[in-house]
Short mmCIF file of C-alpha atoms and ligand atoms in Angstrom, two decimals:
data_model
loop_
_atom_site.label_atom_id
_atom_site.label_comp_id
_atom_site.label_asym_id
_atom_site.label_seq_id
_atom_site.Cartn_x
_atom_site.Cartn_y
_atom_site.Cartn_z
CA MET H 263 106.47 -86.05 -82.27
CA LEU H 264 109.06 -86.36 -79.97
CA ASP H 265 110.13 -90.15 -80.13
CA LEU H 266 110.82 -91.71 -76.26
CA SER H 267 110.35 -95.22 -77.12
CA TYR H 268 112.84 -97.41 -76.44
CA THR H 269 113.18 -101.59 -75.88
CA ALA H 270 114.51 -102.73 -72.41
CA PRO H 271 117.87 -104.43 -71.89
CA GLU H 272 118.75 -107.69 -70.93
CA PRO H 273 119.36 -108.59 -67.39
CA LYS H 274 122.78 -109.30 -66.30
CA VAL H 275 123.13 -112.94 -66.01
CA ILE H 276 126.20 -114.35 -63.77
CA ALA H 277 127.67 -117.83 -64.31
CA GLY H 278 127.74 -120.10 -61.28
CA ALA H 279 129.97 -122.87 -60.79
CA LYS H 280 126.02 -124.86 -60.44
CA HIS H 281 124.45 -122.29 -63.19
CA ASP H 282 123.20 -119.14 -63.92
CA TRP H 283 122.35 -116.40 -61.48
CA GLU H 284 120.60 -112.59 -62.42
CA LEU H 285 121.00 -110.11 -60.22
CA VAL H 286 118.48 -107.44 -58.20
CA ILE H 287 119.49 -103.93 -57.09
CA GLY H 288 118.00 -101.49 -55.65
CA LEU H 289 119.61 -97.77 -54.59
CA GLU H 290 119.12 -95.34 -51.47
CA ILE H 291 120.80 -92.49 -53.39
CA HIS H 292 121.16 -89.76 -50.66
CA ALA H 293 121.25 -86.19 -52.58
CA GLN H 294 122.12 -82.86 -50.67
CA VAL H 295 119.95 -80.61 -51.19
CA ALA H 296 120.95 -77.51 -52.98
CA SER H 297 120.25 -74.56 -50.32
CA LYS H 298 122.26 -72.01 -48.23
CA ALA H 299 121.13 -73.06 -45.06
CA LYS H 300 120.80 -76.08 -43.29
CA LEU H 301 116.74 -78.39 -42.84
CA PHE H 302 115.99 -76.93 -39.80
CA SER H 303 118.25 -73.94 -38.89
CA GLY H 304 119.66 -70.86 -40.36
CA ALA H 305 122.92 -72.31 -40.35
CA SER H 306 125.05 -72.07 -43.56
CA THR H 307 125.78 -74.86 -45.39
CA GLN H 308 129.07 -74.27 -46.77
CA PHE H 309 130.79 -76.75 -47.93
CA GLY H 310 135.27 -76.54 -46.51
CA ALA H 311 134.05 -74.14 -43.49
CA GLU H 312 136.01 -74.20 -40.43
CA PRO H 313 135.13 -77.01 -38.45
CA ASN H 314 132.25 -75.83 -36.24
CA SER H 315 131.80 -72.32 -37.41
CA ASN H 316 128.47 -74.02 -39.32
CA VAL H 317 126.68 -74.98 -36.35
CA SER H 318 123.71 -73.04 -34.78
CA PHE H 319 122.20 -73.87 -31.25
CA VAL H 320 119.68 -76.15 -32.97
CA ASP H 321 122.30 -77.87 -34.97
CA ALA H 322 123.97 -78.39 -31.86
CA ALA H 323 120.90 -79.68 -30.39
CA MET H 324 121.03 -77.12 -27.21
CA PRO H 325 118.53 -77.90 -24.99
CA GLY H 326 115.08 -75.89 -25.32
CA MET H 327 115.87 -75.65 -28.83
CA LEU H 328 113.53 -75.89 -31.89
CA PRO H 329 113.57 -76.84 -35.31
CA VAL H 330 111.61 -74.32 -37.39
CA ILE H 331 111.29 -75.70 -41.35
CA ASN H 332 113.03 -74.10 -44.50
CA GLU H 333 110.44 -73.48 -46.91
CA PHE H 334 112.92 -73.66 -49.93
CA CYS H 335 114.44 -77.41 -49.05
CA VAL H 336 110.82 -78.03 -48.86
CA ALA H 337 110.36 -76.19 -52.72
CA GLN H 338 113.72 -78.18 -53.58
CA ALA H 339 112.12 -81.56 -52.51
CA VAL H 340 109.01 -80.59 -54.33
CA ARG H 341 110.86 -79.39 -57.25
CA THR H 342 112.80 -83.08 -57.76
CA GLY H 343 109.60 -84.79 -57.11
CA LEU H 344 108.09 -83.42 -60.27
CA GLY H 345 111.25 -84.19 -62.30
CA LEU H 346 111.17 -87.63 -61.47
CA LYS H 347 108.03 -87.78 -62.43
CA ALA H 348 106.14 -88.28 -59.03
CA GLN H 349 103.33 -87.71 -56.96
CA ILE H 350 103.63 -85.31 -54.59
CA ASN H 351 102.04 -85.68 -50.93
CA LEU H 352 100.39 -82.38 -50.16
CA MET H 353 100.56 -84.22 -46.73
CA SER H 354 103.53 -85.81 -45.28
CA ALA H 355 105.48 -85.30 -41.85
CA PHE H 356 108.91 -85.90 -40.06
CA ASP H 357 109.70 -88.82 -37.86
CA ARG H 358 112.88 -89.37 -35.06
CA LYS H 359 114.97 -92.04 -35.57
CA ASN H 360 116.72 -92.61 -32.70
CA TYR H 361 120.38 -94.21 -32.84
CA PHE H 362 123.65 -92.96 -31.07
CA TYR H 363 126.53 -91.57 -32.96
CA PRO H 364 129.02 -88.93 -31.63
CA ASP H 365 128.42 -86.90 -34.78
CA LEU H 366 124.60 -87.16 -33.81
CA PRO H 367 124.31 -84.39 -31.11
CA GLN H 368 120.78 -85.03 -31.00
CA GLY H 369 120.46 -88.47 -30.35
CA TYR H 370 118.08 -89.30 -33.47
CA GLN H 371 117.45 -88.10 -36.76
CA ILE H 372 114.70 -86.16 -38.00
CA SER H 373 113.55 -87.84 -41.15
CA GLN H 374 110.07 -88.94 -43.06
CA LEU H 375 109.39 -92.34 -42.18
CA TYR H 376 105.80 -92.66 -42.71
CA HIS H 377 104.64 -89.95 -44.16
CA PRO H 378 107.18 -88.89 -47.26
CA ILE H 379 106.82 -85.51 -49.08
CA VAL H 380 107.54 -87.62 -52.14
CA GLY H 381 105.86 -90.55 -53.90
CA GLU H 382 106.64 -93.08 -56.13
CA GLY H 383 107.65 -92.32 -59.81
CA GLU H 384 109.92 -93.58 -62.32
CA VAL H 385 113.00 -92.38 -64.35
CA LEU H 386 114.30 -93.84 -67.87
CA VAL H 387 117.74 -94.95 -67.64
CA ASN H 388 119.45 -95.24 -70.79
CA MET H 389 122.06 -97.94 -71.75
CA GLY H 390 122.99 -96.73 -75.15
CA PRO H 391 120.43 -95.38 -78.01
CA GLY H 392 117.03 -96.55 -78.20
CA VAL H 393 117.69 -98.83 -75.31
CA ALA H 394 116.77 -97.67 -71.80
CA ARG H 395 115.55 -99.34 -68.29
CA LYS H 396 112.48 -97.60 -66.72
CA VAL H 397 112.87 -97.74 -62.88
CA ARG H 398 110.52 -97.12 -60.67
CA ILE H 399 110.53 -94.20 -57.43
CA GLU H 400 108.99 -95.71 -54.44
CA ARG H 401 109.77 -92.14 -52.48
CA ILE H 402 111.57 -89.49 -51.60
CA HIS H 403 112.10 -87.91 -48.13
CA LEU H 404 113.50 -84.86 -46.62
CA GLU H 405 116.05 -85.71 -43.45
CA GLN H 406 118.73 -84.12 -41.38
CA ASP H 407 122.71 -85.23 -42.64
CA ALA H 408 124.65 -85.91 -40.06
CA GLY H 409 128.13 -84.33 -38.62
CA LYS H 410 131.30 -85.78 -38.98
CA SER H 411 134.19 -87.72 -36.83
CA ILE H 412 137.15 -87.71 -37.59
CA HIS H 413 140.36 -90.13 -36.51
CA ASP H 414 143.10 -89.72 -38.53
CA MET H 415 144.49 -86.15 -36.93
CA ASP H 416 145.78 -87.24 -33.86
CA PRO H 417 146.48 -91.12 -32.09
CA ASN H 418 144.81 -90.53 -29.04
CA MET H 419 141.47 -88.49 -29.69
CA SER H 420 138.93 -88.17 -32.25
CA PHE H 421 137.34 -84.98 -33.30
CA VAL H 422 133.71 -84.01 -34.22
CA ASP H 423 132.95 -81.50 -36.80
CA LEU H 424 129.51 -80.51 -36.92
CA ASN H 425 129.30 -78.62 -40.36
CA ARG H 426 127.91 -80.78 -41.91
CA THR H 427 124.86 -81.53 -39.31
CA GLY H 428 121.51 -80.75 -40.03
CA VAL H 429 122.17 -80.35 -43.74
CA ALA H 430 118.96 -81.13 -45.79
CA LEU H 431 119.20 -84.67 -47.62
CA MET H 432 116.41 -86.13 -49.96
CA GLU H 433 116.55 -89.55 -50.21
CA ILE H 434 115.53 -90.83 -53.31
CA VAL H 435 114.43 -94.67 -52.59
CA SER H 436 114.72 -96.87 -56.02
CA ARG H 437 112.53 -100.32 -56.98
CA PRO H 438 114.10 -103.32 -57.16
CA ASP H 439 114.20 -103.16 -60.95
CA ILE H 440 118.00 -102.65 -62.12
CA ARG H 441 119.35 -105.74 -62.85
CA GLY H 442 123.36 -104.79 -63.67
CA PRO H 443 126.36 -102.83 -62.35
CA GLU H 444 126.28 -100.77 -65.57
CA GLU H 445 122.37 -100.51 -65.02
CA ALA H 446 122.85 -98.91 -61.38
CA ALA H 447 126.19 -96.97 -62.71
CA ALA H 448 123.57 -95.34 -65.37
CA TYR H 449 120.94 -94.49 -62.91
CA VAL H 450 123.18 -92.65 -60.78
CA ALA H 451 124.36 -90.95 -63.32
CA LYS H 452 120.66 -90.27 -64.41
CA ILE H 453 119.38 -89.07 -61.57
CA ARG H 454 122.32 -87.15 -60.92
CA GLN H 455 122.01 -85.31 -64.01
CA ILE H 456 118.02 -84.60 -63.57
CA LEU H 457 118.61 -83.02 -59.97
CA ARG H 458 121.57 -81.08 -62.21
CA TYR H 459 119.43 -79.92 -64.85
CA LEU H 460 116.33 -78.43 -62.38
CA GLY H 461 119.32 -77.23 -59.96
CA THR H 462 118.16 -79.06 -56.38
CA CYS H 463 121.46 -80.91 -56.09
CA ASP H 464 125.25 -79.81 -57.52
CA GLY H 465 125.65 -83.10 -57.34
CA ASN H 466 129.73 -83.40 -56.29
CA MET H 467 130.05 -87.09 -56.00
CA GLN H 468 133.09 -86.14 -54.10
CA ASN H 469 132.42 -84.08 -52.24
CA GLY H 470 129.68 -86.59 -51.08
CA ASN H 471 127.15 -84.69 -52.03
CA LEU H 472 125.33 -87.13 -53.78
CA ARG H 473 125.89 -90.72 -52.44
CA ALA H 474 124.17 -93.88 -52.71
CA ASP H 475 123.38 -97.18 -50.57
CA VAL H 476 123.52 -100.27 -52.98
CA ASN H 477 121.30 -103.20 -52.42
CA VAL H 478 122.23 -106.41 -53.98
CA SER H 479 120.62 -109.35 -53.61
CA VAL H 480 120.65 -112.75 -56.80
CA CYS H 481 117.77 -115.15 -58.17
CA ARG H 482 117.61 -117.82 -60.66
CA PRO H 483 116.65 -116.50 -64.20
CA GLY H 484 112.53 -116.82 -63.93
CA ASP H 485 112.44 -115.24 -60.58
CA TYR H 486 112.22 -111.44 -61.34
CA GLU H 487 109.31 -111.48 -63.85
CA LYS H 488 107.47 -113.88 -60.84
CA TYR H 489 108.80 -110.79 -58.71
CA GLN H 490 107.43 -108.43 -61.33
CA GLU H 491 103.63 -109.85 -61.79
CA THR H 492 103.05 -110.23 -58.11
CA GLN H 493 105.13 -107.54 -56.44
CA ASP H 494 106.00 -110.39 -53.74
CA PHE H 495 109.62 -110.10 -52.74
CA GLY H 496 109.54 -113.47 -51.71
CA HIS H 497 110.42 -114.29 -54.99
CA LEU H 498 113.66 -112.53 -54.51
CA GLY H 499 116.56 -113.38 -52.91
CA THR H 500 117.76 -112.05 -49.42
CA ARG H 501 119.65 -108.46 -49.92
CA CYS H 502 122.93 -107.16 -48.82
CA GLU H 503 122.91 -102.67 -48.48
CA ILE H 504 126.45 -101.54 -49.66
CA LYS H 505 126.69 -98.11 -47.83
CA ASN H 506 127.83 -95.31 -48.70
CA MET H 507 129.33 -95.01 -52.78
CA ASN H 508 130.67 -91.88 -54.29
CA SER H 509 132.00 -93.14 -57.35
CA MET H 510 130.47 -94.65 -60.00
CA ARG H 511 133.42 -97.03 -60.62
CA PHE H 512 133.67 -98.54 -57.13
CA ILE H 513 129.74 -98.94 -57.31
CA GLN H 514 130.24 -101.10 -59.80
CA GLN H 515 133.13 -103.19 -58.47
CA ALA H 516 131.30 -103.70 -55.17
CA ILE H 517 128.25 -104.88 -57.25
CA GLU H 518 130.50 -107.46 -59.40
CA HIS H 519 132.27 -108.60 -56.39
CA GLU H 520 128.54 -108.71 -53.36
CA ALA H 521 127.65 -110.75 -56.46
CA ARG H 522 129.26 -113.45 -56.25
CA ARG H 523 129.91 -113.64 -52.57
CA GLN H 524 126.51 -114.03 -52.65
CA ILE H 525 126.35 -116.52 -55.44
CA ALA H 526 129.63 -118.62 -53.43
CA ILE H 527 127.21 -119.01 -50.16
CA LEU H 528 123.97 -120.07 -52.33
CA GLU H 529 125.85 -122.52 -54.01
CA ASP H 530 127.75 -123.73 -51.74
CA GLY H 531 123.53 -124.56 -49.49
CA GLY H 532 123.88 -121.54 -47.53
CA ALA H 533 121.82 -119.00 -47.01
CA VAL H 534 122.89 -114.83 -47.39
CA VAL H 535 122.16 -113.08 -44.53
CA GLN H 536 120.60 -110.16 -45.04
CA GLU H 537 123.18 -107.35 -43.25
CA THR H 538 125.34 -103.67 -44.36
CA ARG H 539 128.28 -104.12 -45.85
CA LEU H 540 131.30 -101.46 -46.92
CA TYR H 541 132.97 -101.76 -49.71
CA ASP H 542 136.97 -101.35 -49.28
CA PRO H 543 138.41 -100.60 -52.81
CA ASP H 544 141.79 -101.28 -51.96
CA LYS H 545 141.30 -104.79 -51.68
CA GLY H 546 138.06 -105.21 -54.12
CA GLU H 547 135.69 -106.78 -51.51
CA THR H 548 133.03 -105.75 -49.29
CA ARG H 549 133.04 -106.70 -45.64
CA SER H 550 130.02 -106.88 -43.00
CA MET H 551 129.69 -103.92 -40.79
CA ARG H 552 126.89 -104.88 -39.23
CA SER H 553 123.70 -106.68 -39.38
CA LYS H 554 120.58 -105.61 -40.67
CA GLU H 555 118.33 -103.25 -38.74
CA GLU H 556 114.78 -102.92 -39.30
CA ALA H 557 112.75 -99.79 -38.88
CA HIS H 558 111.19 -100.87 -35.64
CA ASP H 559 115.27 -100.41 -33.84
CA TYR H 560 115.53 -97.04 -34.38
CA ARG H 561 111.88 -96.37 -31.97
CA TYR H 562 110.84 -94.33 -34.32
CA PHE H 563 108.27 -91.87 -33.62
CA PRO H 564 106.27 -88.22 -34.96
CA ASP H 565 108.38 -85.43 -33.96
CA PRO H 566 107.19 -83.23 -31.63
CA ASP H 567 108.91 -80.76 -31.89
CA LEU H 568 107.12 -80.07 -35.79
CA LEU H 569 103.67 -80.12 -37.24
CA PRO H 570 102.72 -82.02 -40.08
CA LEU H 571 103.45 -80.30 -42.93
CA GLU H 572 100.95 -79.36 -45.20
CA ILE H 573 101.70 -77.94 -48.73
CA GLU H 574 98.95 -76.57 -51.03
CA GLN H 575 98.42 -77.94 -54.95
CA ALA H 576 98.82 -74.15 -55.77
CA TRP H 577 101.99 -74.21 -54.82
CA VAL H 578 103.37 -77.34 -56.24
CA ASP H 579 101.75 -76.52 -59.61
CA ASP H 580 103.55 -72.97 -59.58
CA ILE H 581 106.70 -75.06 -58.77
CA ALA H 582 106.03 -77.27 -61.88
CA ALA H 583 105.03 -74.42 -64.47
CA GLY H 584 109.20 -73.15 -63.41
CA LEU H 585 110.70 -76.83 -64.13
CA PRO H 586 113.22 -76.38 -66.95
CA GLU H 587 113.37 -79.17 -69.76
CA LEU H 588 114.40 -82.30 -68.74
CA PRO H 589 116.97 -84.56 -70.49
CA ASP H 590 114.99 -86.86 -72.06
CA GLU H 591 112.44 -84.67 -73.83
CA LYS H 592 115.68 -82.60 -74.75
CA ARG H 593 117.63 -85.34 -75.77
CA ALA H 594 114.22 -86.50 -78.49
CA ARG H 595 113.97 -82.51 -79.32
CA PHE H 596 117.55 -82.63 -80.40
CA VAL H 597 116.71 -85.41 -82.67
CA LEU H 598 114.26 -84.20 -84.34
CA GLU H 599 114.65 -80.46 -84.65
CA PHE H 600 118.40 -80.40 -85.03
CA GLY H 601 118.59 -83.96 -86.92
CA LEU H 602 121.70 -85.37 -84.89
CA THR H 603 121.75 -89.09 -83.76
CA GLU H 604 120.46 -90.22 -80.75
CA TYR H 605 124.35 -90.86 -79.72
CA ASP H 606 125.59 -86.91 -80.36
CA ALA H 607 121.84 -85.65 -79.13
CA SER H 608 122.94 -87.63 -75.55
CA VAL H 609 126.29 -86.34 -75.83
CA LEU H 610 125.80 -82.27 -76.11
CA THR H 611 122.14 -82.73 -73.05
CA ALA H 612 124.37 -84.33 -70.31
CA GLU H 613 125.09 -80.94 -68.62
CA ALA H 614 122.15 -78.68 -69.45
CA GLU H 615 124.82 -75.60 -70.20
CA ASN H 616 126.39 -77.72 -72.82
CA ALA H 617 123.18 -77.98 -74.36
CA ALA H 618 122.68 -74.74 -74.37
CA TYR H 619 125.50 -73.76 -75.42
CA PHE H 620 125.15 -76.04 -78.68
CA GLU H 621 121.69 -74.34 -79.19
CA ALA H 622 123.34 -71.19 -79.51
CA VAL H 623 125.43 -72.17 -81.86
CA ALA H 624 123.05 -74.19 -84.15
CA GLU H 625 120.63 -71.82 -83.96
CA GLY H 626 119.68 -71.09 -88.05
CA ARG H 627 122.44 -73.11 -88.88
CA ASP H 628 122.73 -76.48 -90.40
CA GLY H 629 122.53 -78.90 -86.97
CA LYS H 630 124.96 -81.30 -87.58
CA LEU H 631 127.86 -79.62 -88.55
CA ALA H 632 127.42 -77.49 -85.20
CA ALA H 633 126.94 -80.76 -83.35
CA ASN H 634 130.68 -81.75 -84.87
CA TRP H 635 132.16 -78.80 -84.06
CA VAL H 636 130.39 -78.47 -80.73
CA ILE H 637 131.52 -81.88 -79.75
CA ASN H 638 134.83 -82.93 -81.53
CA GLU H 639 136.17 -79.78 -81.91
CA LEU H 640 135.49 -77.14 -78.72
CA PHE H 641 134.66 -80.10 -76.37
CA GLY H 642 137.45 -81.80 -77.19
CA ARG H 643 139.45 -79.02 -76.82
CA LEU H 644 138.02 -77.74 -72.99
CA LYS H 645 138.93 -81.46 -72.22
CA LYS H 646 142.43 -80.96 -72.77
CA GLU H 647 142.59 -77.72 -70.84
CA GLU H 648 140.22 -79.47 -68.37
CA HIS H 649 138.14 -76.75 -68.00
CA ASP H 650 134.12 -76.46 -68.56
CA ILE H 651 131.73 -75.36 -70.66
CA THR H 652 130.88 -72.30 -68.45
CA GLU H 653 134.98 -71.78 -69.23
CA SER H 654 135.02 -71.87 -72.45
CA PRO H 655 137.58 -68.98 -74.11
CA VAL H 656 134.73 -68.91 -77.51
CA SER H 657 131.97 -68.10 -77.34
CA PRO H 658 127.94 -69.57 -79.38
CA ALA H 659 128.56 -65.86 -81.10
CA GLN H 660 132.02 -66.85 -81.96
CA LEU H 661 131.80 -70.04 -83.01
CA GLY H 662 129.08 -69.86 -84.56
CA GLY H 663 131.07 -67.47 -87.29
CA ILE H 664 133.11 -69.57 -87.70
CA LEU H 665 130.51 -72.43 -88.88
CA ASP H 666 129.21 -69.57 -91.26
CA LEU H 667 132.24 -68.96 -92.74
CA ILE H 668 132.64 -72.39 -93.62
CA SER H 669 128.88 -72.53 -95.16
CA LYS H 670 129.67 -69.64 -97.32
CA GLY H 671 132.77 -71.06 -99.12
CA ASP H 672 135.04 -68.33 -97.73
CA ILE H 673 137.28 -71.15 -95.66
CA SER H 674 137.86 -74.89 -96.09
CA GLY H 675 137.27 -77.45 -93.07
CA LYS H 676 140.97 -78.00 -92.16
CA ILE H 677 141.54 -73.72 -92.36
CA ALA H 678 138.50 -73.36 -89.81
CA LYS H 679 140.59 -75.93 -87.40
CA ASP H 680 143.50 -73.51 -87.56
CA LEU H 681 141.12 -70.11 -87.64
CA PHE H 682 138.90 -72.06 -84.65
CA GLU H 683 142.65 -72.93 -82.45
CA ILE H 684 143.16 -69.00 -83.53
CA VAL H 685 140.12 -67.53 -81.75
CA TYR H 686 140.30 -70.10 -78.47
CA THR H 687 143.34 -68.51 -77.89
CA THR H 688 143.57 -65.03 -78.31
CA GLY H 689 139.73 -64.25 -79.00
CA GLY H 690 138.85 -61.84 -81.91
CA ASP H 691 135.90 -61.77 -84.70
CA PRO H 692 136.64 -64.66 -86.63
CA ALA H 693 135.49 -63.10 -90.23
CA GLN H 694 137.54 -60.30 -89.11
CA ILE H 695 141.09 -62.89 -88.19
CA VAL H 696 140.05 -64.33 -91.69
CA GLU H 697 140.46 -61.00 -93.68
CA GLU H 698 143.34 -59.82 -91.70
CA ARG H 699 145.76 -62.92 -91.84
CA GLY H 700 144.39 -63.92 -95.49
CA MET H 701 142.99 -66.70 -94.55
CA LYS H 702 140.00 -66.89 -97.56
CA GLN H 703 139.52 -70.41 -99.16
CA VAL H 704 140.41 -69.32 -103.03
CA THR H 705 137.69 -70.16 -105.08
CA ASP H 706 138.82 -68.27 -108.13
CA THR H 707 139.66 -71.40 -111.12
CA GLY H 708 142.04 -68.78 -112.55
CA ALA H 709 144.09 -68.63 -109.73
CA ILE H 710 143.64 -72.02 -109.15
CA GLU H 711 144.38 -72.87 -112.59
CA ALA H 712 147.60 -71.13 -112.42
CA ALA H 713 149.49 -72.81 -110.01
CA VAL H 714 148.44 -75.61 -111.34
CA ASP H 715 150.11 -74.53 -114.54
CA LYS H 716 153.07 -73.87 -113.19
CA VAL H 717 153.63 -77.44 -111.01
CA ILE H 718 152.65 -79.40 -114.37
CA ALA H 719 155.32 -76.86 -116.36
CA ASP H 720 157.69 -77.36 -113.10
CA ASN H 721 157.57 -81.33 -112.66
CA PRO H 722 157.45 -82.55 -116.35
CA ALA H 723 158.70 -86.11 -115.32
CA GLN H 724 155.85 -86.38 -112.82
CA VAL H 725 153.46 -85.50 -115.59
CA GLU H 726 154.39 -88.03 -117.65
CA LYS H 727 154.54 -90.75 -115.08
CA ALA H 728 150.59 -89.47 -114.04
CA ARG H 729 149.45 -89.84 -117.88
CA GLN H 730 150.50 -93.50 -117.26
CA ASN H 731 149.01 -93.90 -113.82
CA PRO H 732 145.55 -91.41 -113.29
CA LYS H 733 145.78 -92.33 -109.11
CA LEU H 734 149.18 -90.62 -108.79
CA ALA H 735 147.25 -86.79 -109.09
CA GLY H 736 146.98 -86.52 -105.76
CA TRP H 737 150.64 -85.74 -105.82
CA PHE H 738 149.22 -82.05 -108.03
CA VAL H 739 146.28 -81.77 -105.78
CA GLY H 740 148.88 -81.75 -102.86
CA GLN H 741 151.30 -79.09 -104.34
CA VAL H 742 149.28 -76.98 -105.46
CA MET H 743 147.38 -76.56 -102.02
CA LYS H 744 151.26 -76.69 -100.82
CA ALA H 745 151.84 -73.23 -103.09
CA THR H 746 148.38 -71.63 -102.15
CA GLY H 747 149.21 -72.65 -98.45
CA GLY H 748 146.07 -74.46 -98.28
CA LYS H 749 143.67 -72.19 -98.70
CA ALA H 750 142.72 -73.42 -102.94
CA ASN H 751 139.45 -74.93 -102.62
CA PRO H 752 140.16 -78.92 -102.85
CA LYS H 753 137.31 -79.51 -104.66
CA ALA H 754 138.56 -77.10 -107.24
CA VAL H 755 142.02 -77.95 -107.13
CA ASN H 756 141.23 -81.36 -107.94
CA GLU H 757 139.19 -80.83 -110.94
CA ILE H 758 141.23 -78.49 -112.71
CA VAL H 759 144.20 -81.15 -112.24
CA ALA H 760 141.90 -84.08 -113.51
CA LYS H 761 141.33 -81.70 -116.17
CA LYS H 762 144.94 -80.91 -117.23
CA LEU H 763 146.80 -83.60 -116.74
CA GLY H 764 143.73 -85.14 -119.56
P1 ADP O 17 115.36 -100.00 -45.77
O1 ADP O 17 115.10 -98.73 -45.33
O2 ADP O 17 115.60 -101.28 -44.75
O3 ADP O 17 116.92 -100.43 -46.43
P2 ADP O 17 113.60 -100.55 -48.12
O4 ADP O 17 112.58 -101.29 -47.87
O5 ADP O 17 113.57 -98.96 -47.93
O6 ADP O 17 114.61 -101.08 -46.40
O7 ADP O 17 114.53 -100.59 -49.15
C1 ADP O 17 115.67 -100.43 -48.75
C2 ADP O 17 116.07 -100.51 -50.75
O8 ADP O 17 116.19 -101.77 -50.93
C3 ADP O 17 115.14 -100.24 -52.04
O9 ADP O 17 115.71 -99.63 -52.83
C4 ADP O 17 114.85 -101.41 -52.36
O10 ADP O 17 114.92 -101.72 -54.19
C5 ADP O 17 115.71 -102.31 -52.66
N1 ADP O 17 115.54 -103.80 -52.23
C6 ADP O 17 114.35 -104.35 -51.45
N2 ADP O 17 114.75 -105.87 -51.36
C7 ADP O 17 115.58 -105.99 -52.41
C8 ADP O 17 115.86 -106.96 -53.29
N3 ADP O 17 115.76 -108.14 -52.64
N4 ADP O 17 117.08 -107.23 -54.02
C9 ADP O 17 117.76 -106.17 -53.84
N5 ADP O 17 117.30 -104.74 -53.36
C10 ADP O 17 116.28 -104.56 -52.64
MG1 MG O 18 118.84 -98.92 -46.19
#
């Protein structure tokens, strides 16, 4: 049986000047759908293309152009919903969210307010071995991204790049179930991991492919439990929304800062104003961007250019049948099947490619030994050169070959590390390298005995001392290892030295 049980972490408590406060956080994650074409046009989504080269007439909002839904993007949203164990809505619809922005040529964004494609789901946020928080997903909707205004190319002019205009985004909205800065970062990491497993978003945060709006409020201990019982937001404090965060570190810093700012206001007898804020990492503070708009400010209405989106259960079932094994299940299986610790299993399942590599090495071998070698030697070595597993010069078959030589007793752990380095830098078949370079461990006790005899004969004074003080036997073991080029079986050397010294 896979064991997915866990205990919930304590919420983060911040001591104010007057009393304690708890944090309440809800996230809206914008994840760019991994798709070659945009949500309503055939234009390319390629990152880093020449400005304004990936813009169709639809994206540029030329008069009379009509949006056409991209079925692949819809499938990606459904796949994501299934991966987050969420309700898939067979009927959803697109709405216009009206606002003016120079990088939004339509004058509105096509989004899904009233009928999102994905409803309620949940995700387990891991905070350490056996410790996790369940965070509820409220909804996922599909929407268009906006373009990009460029203000730093000319002192007097601003430019606009519409390449990103109309690219499909999934907005993943959580319930306010996150209770601390570390949890918020871990939640983003978990969503990112699941999306990468699913292949629905590449999760490149630096390129802005995954970014989060972070809603923060504070309340007194006990109030959150009342909210949980009643689902009445009246028990929670007023929230502020910190926009467009694309770094785990800054998310944590911004939450810390924002919580302290709100606590100072409240303890001073003031009231938090609901608003949108920006985090300035250089100053380490959030500042007001605009007061919070409500849905009615956007004059949402159903987009008359698009029919309601109806999908069939059979199509959803097909997508469900093609889902890969997801991180929680994989981690639990690794613990069960290979006898790994939770920690090692979570390191190995961080990325699907890492997990696949490990499984190929561990197949038919000692799982713990395989885990040690993959994590400590291989990952360590790859990290040194900032390579990921897909760039590994050592294949699973080669690493497996090294492990087989260790298990058979052909090479010691120390020689295995030398061998790994040779395979890493020059390639080749491990067994053949060991043969050619004479790296085989000497287990022949006769040969070891001869080496021990020689060291004893050459060092009568040391022998005398060692007979008084048995701890000095280690010196002889070291000499024998040196004399055999590290190839003698250390266990056999220890035994023979002890015996000969009497
Ligand atoms: P909007 O679209 O106006 O930003 P939503 O109702 O969709 O508003 O909520 C946005 C996010 O704010 C959700 O992730 C929700 O969980 C979170 N949220 C709502 N109330 C609070 C609160 N009191 N404290 C922290 N987060 C909250
Ligand atoms: Mg919001």
